[in-house]
Amino acid sequence: KEAKKFFEKQTEPFVYLDSGDRYHVSKETGRVNGEVAKFFLSLASLPNCEQIWILQGNHDFKVDTGSALSILEELSPKIRIVYEPELVQFPEQKGFTLFLPHMKIKHLPYYYGRESYGKKEFYQQYFSNWDEVESKIEFISAHLGDETCGQLLQDADLSWFKCMKSNGHIHKTV
């Protein structure tokens, strides 16, 4: 309720970014699924909400059942689930936003887990235009722990990116 009140007060158009782990397990109970769907539907119904981007988290996905988030895309054309790394250029950006969701290991031939996100070679193989866009990345939204999370929680070192970052995946109150 508090989140909805906050977004209802927004007078400017906004894009909502969610770093994943909306569920505790991939195929949740009907009550949990209903609450998650209700949250995103109410957000999408707000006139100033232009888009909702949701990164797949490790708790949103199971190899045998797939992504629990996939149903959300059917609820509104404003909702977009990010299943693989994606570069997006929002209208107000000169550069790009880089989305780094959770993926199953070896989903791509050169992806060996979240630590792959810390290696420049991964991006060079994944994005054909990497050399052109690397220096133009302004923001990263990732479902992992980076170098700012401490050695115990770090999945990948993203310090070589000189931009703002926002991480999901770390389940602790800050």
Backbone as a chain_set.jsonl record, in Angstrom:
{"seq": "KEAKKFFEKQTEPFVYLDSGDRYHVSKETGRVNGEVAKFFLSLASLPNCEQIWILQGNHDFKVDTGSALSILEELSPKIRIVYEPELVQFPEQKGFTLFLPHMKIKHLPYYYGRESYGKKEFYQQYFSNWDEVESKIEFISAHLGDETCGQLLQDADLSWFKCMKSNGHIHKTV", "coords": {"N": [[0.82, -1.199, 0.0], [1.929, 1.247, 0.79], [3.904, 1.622, -1.162], [2.32, 1.901, -3.46], [0.98, 4.28, -2.838], [3.132, 6.043, -2.895], [3.87, 5.955, -5.644], [1.506, 6.82, -6.825], [1.549, 9.51, -6.228], [3.362, 10.569, -7.962], [4.109, 12.983, -10.345], [5.356, 13.187, -12.728], [6.123, 11.342, -15.737], [7.217, 7.942, -15.326], [9.561, 5.174, -15.235], [9.531, 1.935, -14.017], [11.874, -0.064, -12.433], [12.659, -3.347, -11.61], [14.574, -5.523, -9.73], [14.264, -8.271, -9.509], [13.549, -11.537, -7.925], [10.911, -11.654, -6.934], [9.469, -13.698, -6.004], [9.64, -16.392, -3.591], [10.057, -18.982, -4.274], [10.051, -20.621, -7.495], [7.51, -21.558, -8.522], [5.039, -20.396, -6.946], [2.548, -20.16, -4.299], [-0.98, -19.738, -4.914], [-1.95, -17.456, -3.57], [0.358, -15.872, -3.162], [1.166, -15.518, -5.836], [-1.058, -14.072, -6.701], [-0.844, -11.695, -5.164], [1.572, -10.612, -6.12], [0.93, -10.241, -8.836], [-1.202, -8.435, -8.514], [0.156, -6.214, -7.439], [1.863, -5.406, -9.607], [-0.037, -4.968, -11.617], [-1.534, -2.864, -10.499], [0.41, -0.9, -10.422], [0.986, -0.644, -13.173], [-1.412, 0.405, -14.012], [-1.362, 3.057, -13.337], [-1.427, 6.366, -14.55], [0.988, 7.778, -15.057], [2.916, 5.852, -15.18], [5.08, 4.566, -17.389], [6.544, 2.315, -18.268], [7.352, -0.997, -17.101], [9.997, -2.791, -16.018], [11.204, -5.949, -15.33], [13.634, -7.867, -13.872], [14.589, -11.235, -14.212], [14.992, -13.193, -11.382], [16.954, -15.456, -9.287], [15.194, -16.788, -7.562], [12.88, -16.655, -8.941], [12.87, -18.505, -10.896], [13.072, -21.854, -12.089], [14.723, -24.718, -13.318], [13.157, -26.94, -14.128], [10.514, -25.966, -14.144], [10.461, -23.444, -15.25], [10.117, -19.845, -15.628], [8.539, -18.029, -13.1], [7.725, -15.507, -13.531], [6.785, -15.158, -16.099], [4.018, -15.077, -16.545], [3.321, -12.512, -15.835], [3.857, -10.802, -17.953], [1.682, -11.08, -19.567], [-0.247, -9.569, -18.392], [-0.161, -6.804, -18.824], [0.689, -4.494, -21.412], [2.677, -2.779, -20.663], [4.443, -4.127, -19.075], [7.527, -5.743, -18.96], [9.553, -8.552, -19.021], [12.855, -9.421, -18.223], [14.847, -11.809, -19.42], [17.309, -12.453, -20.41], [20.582, -10.906, -20.759], [20.363, -7.454, -21.568], [20.538, -4.504, -23.499], [19.286, -1.31, -23.181], [18.003, 1.703, -24.402], [16.669, 4.308, -22.956], [14.299, 6.963, -23.58], [15.09, 9.369, -22.254], [17.785, 9.069, -21.89], [21.199, 9.502, -22.849], [22.999, 7.542, -23.2], [23.114, 4.038, -22.441], [21.123, 1.602, -20.624], [22.035, -1.272, -18.907], [20.786, -4.415, -18.489], [21.05, -7.146, -16.321], [19.999, -10.142, -15.792], [19.181, -13.069, -13.726], [20.263, -16.151, -15.0], [19.979, -19.528, -16.148], [22.749, -21.705, -15.672], [24.998, -22.173, -18.326], [23.042, -21.541, -20.13], [23.551, -19.946, -22.215], [26.228, -20.546, -24.488], [28.61, -19.447, -23.491], [28.159, -18.656, -20.92], [28.646, -19.075, -17.587], [27.48, -18.859, -15.124], [26.716, -16.317, -12.637], [29.19, -15.114, -12.227], [30.232, -14.789, -14.753], [29.294, -12.364, -15.635], [31.154, -10.557, -14.754], [33.211, -10.572, -16.523], [34.734, -9.173, -19.295], [34.89, -10.474, -21.738], [32.564, -11.978, -21.895], [30.55, -10.102, -22.551], [31.515, -9.187, -24.984], [31.146, -11.426, -26.558], [28.399, -11.768, -26.39], [27.063, -9.337, -27.124], [27.022, -7.974, -30.253], [27.79, -5.411, -30.902], [29.431, -4.51, -28.872], [31.93, -3.129, -28.493], [31.302, -0.6, -29.396], [29.259, 0.27, -27.648], [30.041, -0.091, -24.986], [31.368, 2.045, -23.544], [29.272, 3.758, -23.336], [27.436, 3.031, -21.472], [25.284, 3.914, -18.952], [23.916, 3.09, -16.721], [23.464, 0.212, -14.682], [21.362, -2.448, -14.007], [21.186, -5.168, -12.066], [20.868, -8.665, -11.254], [22.501, -9.752, -8.984], [25.309, -10.042, -6.736], [27.694, -7.544, -6.454], [31.047, -6.122, -6.418], [30.667, -4.308, -4.364], [29.311, -5.566, -2.374], [30.797, -7.043, -0.637], [33.175, -9.687, -0.03], [32.061, -12.221, 0.582], [29.454, -12.17, -0.477], [29.787, -11.481, -3.092], [29.26, -11.973, -6.502], [30.205, -11.221, -8.978], [32.714, -9.029, -10.241], [32.114, -5.861, -11.024], [33.406, -3.501, -11.157], [34.862, -2.319, -13.166], [33.067, -1.154, -14.832], [32.133, 2.101, -15.329], [29.826, 3.494, -14.114], [26.524, 4.117, -12.737], [25.11, 1.682, -10.527], [22.677, -0.805, -9.689], [21.715, -3.36, -7.599], [20.007, -6.476, -7.342], [19.108, -9.482, -5.637], [20.682, -9.752, -3.238], [19.706, -10.589, -0.152], [19.194, -8.884, 2.298], [18.527, -6.579, 4.917], [19.176, -3.209, 4.481]], "CA": [[0.0, 0.0, 0.0], [2.794, 2.424, 0.857], [4.539, 1.792, -2.473], [1.322, 2.434, -4.394], [0.767, 5.69, -2.499], [4.291, 6.776, -3.393], [3.804, 6.073, -7.105], [0.33, 7.623, -7.179], [1.9, 10.924, -6.043], [4.303, 11.003, -8.994], [3.482, 13.864, -11.334], [6.11, 13.035, -13.977], [6.169, 9.956, -16.224], [8.317, 7.165, -14.754], [9.792, 3.777, -15.587], [9.802, 1.172, -12.801], [12.836, -1.156, -12.614], [12.61, -4.313, -10.517], [15.753, -6.385, -9.877], [13.955, -9.694, -9.408], [13.22, -12.256, -6.691], [9.568, -11.327, -6.464], [8.969, -14.924, -5.398], [10.633, -17.135, -2.819], [10.307, -20.15, -5.131], [9.578, -20.348, -8.849], [6.059, -21.756, -8.646], [4.52, -20.031, -5.636], [1.139, -20.422, -4.018], [-1.915, -18.841, -5.584], [-2.039, -16.196, -2.831], [1.557, -15.086, -3.47], [1.049, -15.126, -7.253], [-2.086, -13.027, -6.771], [-0.314, -10.447, -4.604], [2.573, -10.081, -7.054], [0.189, -9.761, -10.009], [-1.957, -7.248, -8.114], [1.103, -5.109, -7.307], [2.295, -4.92, -10.916], [-1.206, -4.433, -12.326], [-1.88, -1.545, -9.953], [1.461, 0.012, -10.872], [0.789, -0.431, -14.612], [-2.636, 1.179, -14.234], [-1.131, 4.467, -13.049], [-1.24, 7.079, -15.823], [2.369, 8.221, -15.269], [3.803, 4.692, -15.335], [5.256, 4.306, -18.816], [7.021, 0.944, -18.479], [7.811, -1.766, -15.944], [11.014, -3.766, -16.411], [11.454, -6.87, -14.221], [14.706, -8.821, -14.129], [14.402, -12.562, -13.645], [15.893, -13.512, -10.276], [17.131, -16.892, -9.075], [14.007, -17.341, -6.902], [11.774, -16.577, -9.896], [13.155, -19.433, -11.985], [13.532, -23.225, -11.838], [14.995, -25.386, -14.587], [12.071, -27.841, -14.527], [9.207, -25.31, -14.286], [10.596, -22.171, -15.953], [10.033, -18.587, -14.891], [7.25, -17.662, -12.516], [7.412, -14.148, -13.963], [6.272, -15.117, -17.471], [2.591, -14.734, -16.542], [3.154, -11.066, -15.652], [3.884, -10.128, -19.262], [0.341, -11.17, -20.151], [-1.152, -8.689, -17.662], [-0.155, -5.432, -19.337], [1.749, -4.234, -22.398], [3.725, -1.984, -20.017], [5.327, -5.018, -18.313], [8.537, -6.466, -19.755], [10.43, -9.401, -18.219], [14.184, -9.55, -18.813], [15.326, -13.171, -19.212], [18.709, -12.483, -20.842], [21.16, -9.555, -20.738], [19.752, -6.586, -22.56], [20.892, -3.087, -23.527], [18.107, -0.507, -23.493], [18.215, 3.138, -24.389], [15.425, 5.0, -22.636], [14.264, 8.258, -24.265], [15.794, 10.433, -21.529], [19.198, 8.716, -21.778], [22.115, 9.648, -23.989], [23.644, 6.242, -23.306], [22.321, 2.821, -22.318], [20.96, 0.836, -19.394], [22.369, -2.681, -19.101], [20.072, -5.305, -17.583], [21.723, -8.431, -16.128], [19.132, -11.004, -14.986], [19.641, -14.423, -13.423], [20.022, -17.131, -16.064], [20.477, -20.867, -15.823], [24.13, -21.915, -16.099], [25.158, -22.684, -19.685], [21.902, -21.156, -20.968], [24.298, -19.5, -23.39], [27.451, -21.353, -24.491], [29.723, -18.767, -22.815], [27.672, -18.187, -19.624], [28.934, -20.109, -16.59], [26.967, -18.379, -13.855], [26.772, -14.864, -12.459], [30.568, -14.607, -12.331], [30.47, -14.424, -16.155], [28.976, -10.945, -15.797], [32.33, -9.772, -14.408], [34.241, -10.754, -17.553], [34.495, -8.394, -20.515], [34.734, -11.415, -22.855], [31.164, -12.376, -21.963], [29.815, -9.059, -23.272], [32.001, -9.154, -26.364], [30.51, -12.542, -27.266], [26.935, -11.647, -26.366], [26.624, -8.156, -27.864], [27.856, -7.792, -31.452], [28.243, -4.021, -30.956], [29.959, -4.191, -27.54], [32.989, -2.122, -28.529], [30.662, 0.705, -29.614], [28.343, 0.671, -26.57], [30.606, -0.256, -23.635], [31.638, 3.34, -22.896], [28.032, 4.535, -23.3], [26.533, 2.486, -20.456], [25.088, 4.885, -17.879], [23.277, 2.47, -15.557], [23.331, -1.248, -14.703], [20.452, -3.079, -13.06], [21.649, -6.558, -12.108], [20.442, -9.592, -10.215], [23.716, -10.392, -8.471], [26.098, -9.249, -5.803], [28.926, -7.08, -7.086], [32.177, -5.852, -5.533], [30.254, -3.473, -3.232], [28.584, -6.416, -1.416], [31.732, -7.789, 0.203], [33.69, -10.908, -0.652], [31.164, -13.357, 0.799], [28.246, -12.062, -1.306], [30.129, -11.045, -4.443], [29.174, -12.929, -7.609], [30.994, -10.7, -10.103], [33.317, -7.714, -10.056], [31.68, -4.953, -12.083], [34.033, -2.202, -10.884], [35.396, -1.753, -14.409], [32.017, -0.311, -15.408], [32.166, 3.424, -14.698], [28.46, 3.991, -14.169], [25.714, 3.813, -11.564], [24.631, 0.298, -10.521], [21.683, -1.201, -8.701], [21.726, -4.817, -7.546], [19.042, -7.292, -6.633], [19.652, -10.769, -5.221], [21.2, -9.772, -1.871], [18.539, -10.58, 0.714], [19.451, -8.397, 3.646], [18.074, -5.221, 5.129], [20.29, -2.257, 4.446]], "C": [[0.859, 1.255, 0.0], [3.464, 2.69, -0.492], [3.553, 2.401, -3.46], [1.069, 3.905, -4.113], [1.914, 6.545, -3.03], [4.171, 7.008, -4.892], [2.597, 6.877, -7.567], [0.626, 9.118, -7.099], [2.834, 11.454, -7.14], [3.576, 11.817, -10.058], [4.174, 13.795, -12.689], [6.015, 11.582, -14.439], [7.384, 9.232, -15.629], [8.37, 5.765, -15.331], [10.17, 3.071, -14.294], [10.752, 0.024, -13.143], [12.807, -2.047, -11.39], [13.731, -5.324, -10.733], [15.499, -7.859, -9.587], [13.748, -10.22, -8.001], [11.906, -11.773, -6.094], [8.953, -12.524, -5.742], [10.058, -15.55, -4.537], [11.018, -18.415, -3.561], [9.618, -19.904, -6.467], [8.066, -20.522, -9.016], [5.439, -21.606, -7.264], [3.064, -20.43, -5.483], [0.278, -19.415, -4.766], [-2.005, -17.488, -4.903], [-0.854, -15.292, -3.172], [1.511, -14.613, -4.923], [0.055, -13.979, -7.413], [-1.584, -11.687, -6.272], [0.703, -9.801, -5.542], [1.877, -9.504, -8.289], [-0.57, -8.482, -9.677], [-1.041, -6.029, -7.999], [1.464, -4.534, -8.682], [1.133, -4.381, -11.749], [-1.574, -3.046, -11.815], [-0.851, -0.51, -10.374], [1.263, 0.362, -12.353], [-0.441, 0.427, -14.903], [-2.455, 2.673, -13.98], [-0.81, 5.213, -14.345], [0.205, 7.506, -16.1], [3.372, 7.078, -15.373], [3.891, 4.36, -16.825], [5.646, 2.861, -19.096], [7.398, 0.328, -17.134], [8.764, -2.829, -16.479], [11.331, -4.625, -15.192], [12.545, -7.85, -14.636], [14.349, -10.16, -13.483], [15.451, -12.783, -12.559], [16.002, -15.013, -10.093], [15.933, -17.532, -8.37], [12.783, -17.321, -7.811], [11.837, -17.678, -10.946], [13.574, -20.8, -11.449], [13.703, -23.896, -13.19], [13.792, -26.212, -15.043], [10.724, -27.142, -14.741], [9.275, -23.971, -15.013], [10.443, -20.971, -15.04], [8.628, -18.326, -14.381], [6.804, -16.285, -12.993], [6.699, -14.095, -15.31], [4.798, -14.712, -17.539], [2.371, -13.224, -16.456], [3.14, -10.306, -16.971], [2.513, -10.112, -19.926], [-0.616, -10.16, -19.529], [-1.258, -7.287, -18.251], [0.949, -5.263, -20.372], [2.884, -3.38, -21.826], [4.775, -2.862, -19.336], [6.241, -5.791, -19.248], [9.438, -7.255, -18.805], [11.755, -9.547, -18.96], [14.738, -10.922, -18.435], [16.807, -13.334, -19.554], [19.262, -11.069, -20.777], [20.592, -8.712, -21.877], [20.266, -5.152, -22.386], [19.661, -2.317, -23.968], [18.512, 0.955, -23.456], [16.861, 3.8, -24.166], [15.459, 6.395, -23.255], [15.065, 9.368, -23.567], [17.29, 10.17, -21.364], [19.97, 9.048, -23.043], [22.768, 8.301, -24.269], [22.652, 5.104, -23.112], [22.181, 2.364, -20.869], [21.261, -0.61, -19.756], [21.639, -3.49, -18.049], [20.785, -6.649, -17.539], [20.876, -9.317, -15.216], [19.832, -12.307, -14.584], [19.311, -15.307, -14.627], [20.536, -18.485, -15.589], [21.88, -21.018, -16.405], [24.136, -22.635, -17.443], [23.905, -22.482, -20.543], [22.433, -20.624, -22.3], [25.628, -20.249, -23.35], [28.609, -20.744, -23.706], [29.288, -18.185, -21.464], [27.822, -19.318, -18.608], [28.459, -19.711, -15.199], [27.203, -16.885, -13.732], [28.185, -14.295, -12.543], [30.925, -14.225, -13.766], [30.211, -12.946, -16.401], [30.156, -10.037, -15.437], [33.432, -9.826, -15.448], [33.868, -10.026, -18.851], [34.251, -9.311, -21.713], [33.281, -11.865, -23.018], [30.377, -11.379, -22.827], [30.236, -8.98, -24.736], [31.378, -10.282, -27.185], [29.002, -12.348, -27.388], [26.421, -10.496, -27.232], [27.554, -7.914, -29.052], [28.432, -6.378, -31.547], [28.905, -3.569, -29.646], [31.012, -3.091, -27.554], [32.423, -0.71, -28.709], [29.894, 1.183, -28.382], [28.958, 0.633, -25.172], [30.796, 1.071, -22.903], [30.382, 4.2, -22.76], [27.026, 4.003, -22.279], [26.496, 3.45, -19.275], [24.585, 4.246, -16.594], [23.219, 0.962, -15.757], [22.342, -1.658, -13.625], [20.717, -4.573, -13.157], [21.051, -7.385, -10.979], [21.663, -10.397, -9.773], [24.326, -9.504, -7.396], [27.377, -8.83, -6.49], [29.978, -6.781, -6.021], [31.801, -5.006, -4.317], [29.59, -4.29, -2.124], [29.503, -7.164, -0.456], [32.057, -9.13, -0.424], [32.727, -12.086, -0.529], [29.968, -13.345, -0.156], [28.52, -11.673, -2.75], [30.05, -12.19, -5.441], [30.095, -12.519, -8.741], [31.531, -9.322, -9.746], [32.953, -6.852, -11.252], [32.334, -3.579, -11.951], [34.601, -1.548, -12.143], [34.338, -0.976, -15.19], [32.02, 1.005, -14.645], [30.783, 4.065, -14.82], [27.756, 3.667, -12.856], [25.202, 2.379, -11.688], [23.586, 0.102, -9.436], [21.573, -2.719, -8.753], [20.515, -5.383, -6.82], [19.8, -8.51, -6.12], [20.133, -10.806, -3.772], [20.024, -9.56, -0.931], [18.92, -10.152, 2.128], [18.967, -6.963, 3.74], [19.267, -4.3, 5.18], [19.899, -0.997, 5.198]], "O": [[0.558, 2.218, -0.705], [3.579, 3.84, -0.918], [3.905, 3.31, -4.211], [0.954, 4.701, -5.046], [1.694, 7.638, -3.552], [4.351, 8.131, -5.363], [2.661, 7.547, -8.597], [0.02, 9.908, -7.822], [3.065, 12.66, -7.228], [2.557, 11.387, -10.599], [3.643, 14.286, -13.685], [5.843, 10.684, -13.615], [8.445, 9.831, -15.451], [7.381, 5.239, -15.842], [11.031, 3.547, -13.555], [10.47, -0.77, -14.041], [12.917, -1.567, -10.262], [13.828, -5.92, -11.806], [16.452, -8.622, -9.434], [13.767, -9.472, -7.024], [11.811, -11.516, -4.894], [8.019, -12.367, -4.957], [11.245, -15.28, -4.723], [12.159, -18.871, -3.484], [8.709, -19.078, -6.561], [7.421, -19.664, -9.619], [5.331, -22.573, -6.51], [2.438, -20.961, -6.4], [0.76, -18.367, -5.196], [-2.125, -16.467, -5.581], [-1.027, -14.102, -3.437], [1.784, -13.448, -5.209], [0.297, -13.035, -8.165], [-1.861, -10.654, -6.88], [0.694, -8.585, -5.732], [2.203, -8.402, -8.731], [-0.579, -7.544, -10.474], [-1.416, -4.933, -8.414], [1.381, -3.324, -8.896], [1.311, -3.429, -12.509], [-1.889, -2.154, -12.603], [-1.203, 0.636, -10.655], [1.362, 1.527, -12.737], [-0.498, 1.102, -15.932], [-3.307, 3.472, -14.368], [-0.007, 4.739, -15.149], [0.607, 7.587, -17.26], [4.554, 7.312, -15.627], [2.915, 3.932, -17.44], [5.148, 2.25, -20.041], [7.717, 1.026, -16.172], [8.379, -3.666, -17.295], [11.688, -4.098, -14.137], [12.403, -8.572, -15.623], [13.867, -10.207, -12.351], [16.645, -12.587, -12.786], [15.225, -15.767, -10.68], [15.681, -18.721, -8.567], [11.756, -17.913, -7.478], [10.951, -17.774, -11.796], [14.331, -20.895, -10.483], [12.912, -23.665, -14.105], [13.442, -26.186, -16.223], [9.87, -27.674, -15.452], [8.233, -23.415, -15.361], [10.619, -21.073, -13.826], [7.654, -18.394, -15.132], [5.63, -15.937, -12.872], [6.07, -13.087, -15.632], [4.381, -14.068, -18.501], [1.363, -12.711, -16.942], [2.477, -9.275, -17.087], [2.219, -9.242, -20.746], [-1.69, -9.916, -20.078], [-2.314, -6.657, -18.186], [2.03, -5.831, -20.221], [3.943, -3.27, -22.444], [5.878, -2.396, -19.05], [5.785, -6.416, -20.206], [10.022, -6.682, -17.885], [11.778, -9.768, -20.171], [15.06, -11.17, -17.273], [17.475, -14.238, -19.051], [18.486, -10.114, -20.742], [20.374, -9.196, -22.988], [20.406, -4.66, -21.266], [19.061, -2.624, -24.998], [19.27, 1.384, -22.586], [16.019, 3.847, -25.063], [16.538, 6.957, -23.438], [15.655, 10.216, -24.238], [17.99, 10.978, -20.754], [19.468, 8.896, -24.157], [23.054, 7.96, -25.416], [21.505, 5.181, -23.553], [23.001, 2.691, -20.011], [20.801, -1.113, -20.781], [21.841, -3.285, -16.852], [21.091, -7.23, -18.58], [21.016, -9.252, -13.994], [20.934, -12.603, -15.047], [18.223, -15.222, -15.196], [21.418, -18.565, -14.734], [22.165, -20.521, -17.495], [23.379, -23.579, -17.664], [23.722, -23.16, -21.554], [21.838, -20.83, -23.358], [26.113, -20.559, -22.262], [29.512, -21.473, -23.295], [29.97, -17.316, -20.92], [27.21, -20.378, -18.745], [28.998, -20.191, -14.202], [27.81, -16.263, -14.604], [28.364, -13.128, -12.89], [31.829, -13.417, -13.977], [30.834, -12.34, -17.273], [30.148, -8.857, -15.789], [34.477, -9.196, -15.279], [32.8, -10.258, -19.418], [33.484, -8.96, -22.61], [32.82, -12.106, -24.134], [29.632, -11.776, -23.722], [29.412, -8.737, -25.617], [31.111, -10.111, -28.375], [28.405, -12.731, -28.394], [25.459, -10.66, -27.983], [28.747, -7.676, -28.867], [29.453, -6.17, -32.202], [28.934, -2.375, -29.348], [30.982, -2.204, -26.7], [33.005, 0.261, -28.226], [29.879, 2.38, -28.098], [28.434, 1.273, -24.26], [30.409, 1.188, -21.74], [30.425, 5.259, -22.133], [25.889, 4.472, -22.227], [27.525, 3.765, -18.677], [24.794, 4.782, -15.506], [22.958, 0.485, -16.861], [22.472, -1.259, -12.468], [20.498, -5.179, -14.206], [20.768, -6.875, -9.895], [21.83, -11.561, -10.139], [23.903, -8.367, -7.187], [28.08, -9.669, -7.054], [29.812, -7.147, -4.858], [32.543, -4.985, -3.335], [29.333, -3.76, -1.043], [29.025, -7.848, 0.448], [31.302, -9.643, -1.25], [32.601, -12.872, -1.468], [29.52, -14.404, -0.596], [27.59, -11.549, -3.547], [30.678, -13.234, -5.265], [30.699, -13.37, -9.394], [30.883, -8.551, -9.039], [33.429, -7.086, -12.362], [31.877, -2.608, -12.555], [34.797, -0.333, -12.168], [34.67, -0.224, -16.106], [31.916, 1.003, -13.418], [30.601, 5.05, -15.537], [28.326, 3.022, -11.976], [24.898, 1.907, -12.783], [23.614, 0.764, -8.398], [21.363, -3.297, -9.82], [20.06, -4.835, -5.816], [21.029, -8.54, -6.176], [19.99, -11.846, -3.128], [19.417, -8.489, -0.912], [18.961, -10.975, 3.043], [18.995, -6.221, 2.758], [20.257, -4.588, 5.852], [20.694, -0.062, 5.292]]}, "num_chains": 1, "name": "protein.A"}
